Steps between C-alpha positions, in 0.01 A plus 500: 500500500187685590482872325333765729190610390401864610229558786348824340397240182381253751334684786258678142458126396364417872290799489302434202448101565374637858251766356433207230434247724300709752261724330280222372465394848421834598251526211359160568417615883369808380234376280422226717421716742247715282185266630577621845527856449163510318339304800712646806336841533177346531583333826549596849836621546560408126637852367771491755630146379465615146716798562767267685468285190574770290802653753626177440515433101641882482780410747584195319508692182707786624737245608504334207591810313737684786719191541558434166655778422829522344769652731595814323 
């Protein structure tokens, strides 16, 4: 026989192995990207795929950090 285990306990647990797993990807990405965003500007159209880069990494981190959020 199987005990119940409560969500609240589990849906934390899931929430920190997501943020765990995820920001070094994030990070990763994010430096990997630094090259680029030196050389970008200097090149026709450039600043404009720079700032998408950039759009980008913050929207990946704000969803990293919004959706793991525990539910109050």
């Amino acid at each position: 026989m199987m005990l119940p285990l409560p969500t609240r306990p589990l849906g934390a647990l899931q929430r920190v192995l997501l943020v765990a797993l995820l920001t070094p990807v994030v990070l990763i990405a994010a430096t990997a990207s630094i090259p680029a965003l030196i050389v970008l500007p200097f090149l026709p159209g450039g600043t404009d795929r720079a700032v998408l880069l950039l759009t980008t990494f913050t929207s990946y981190a704000t969803a990293l950090l919004t959706n793991s959020r525990p539910d109050p």
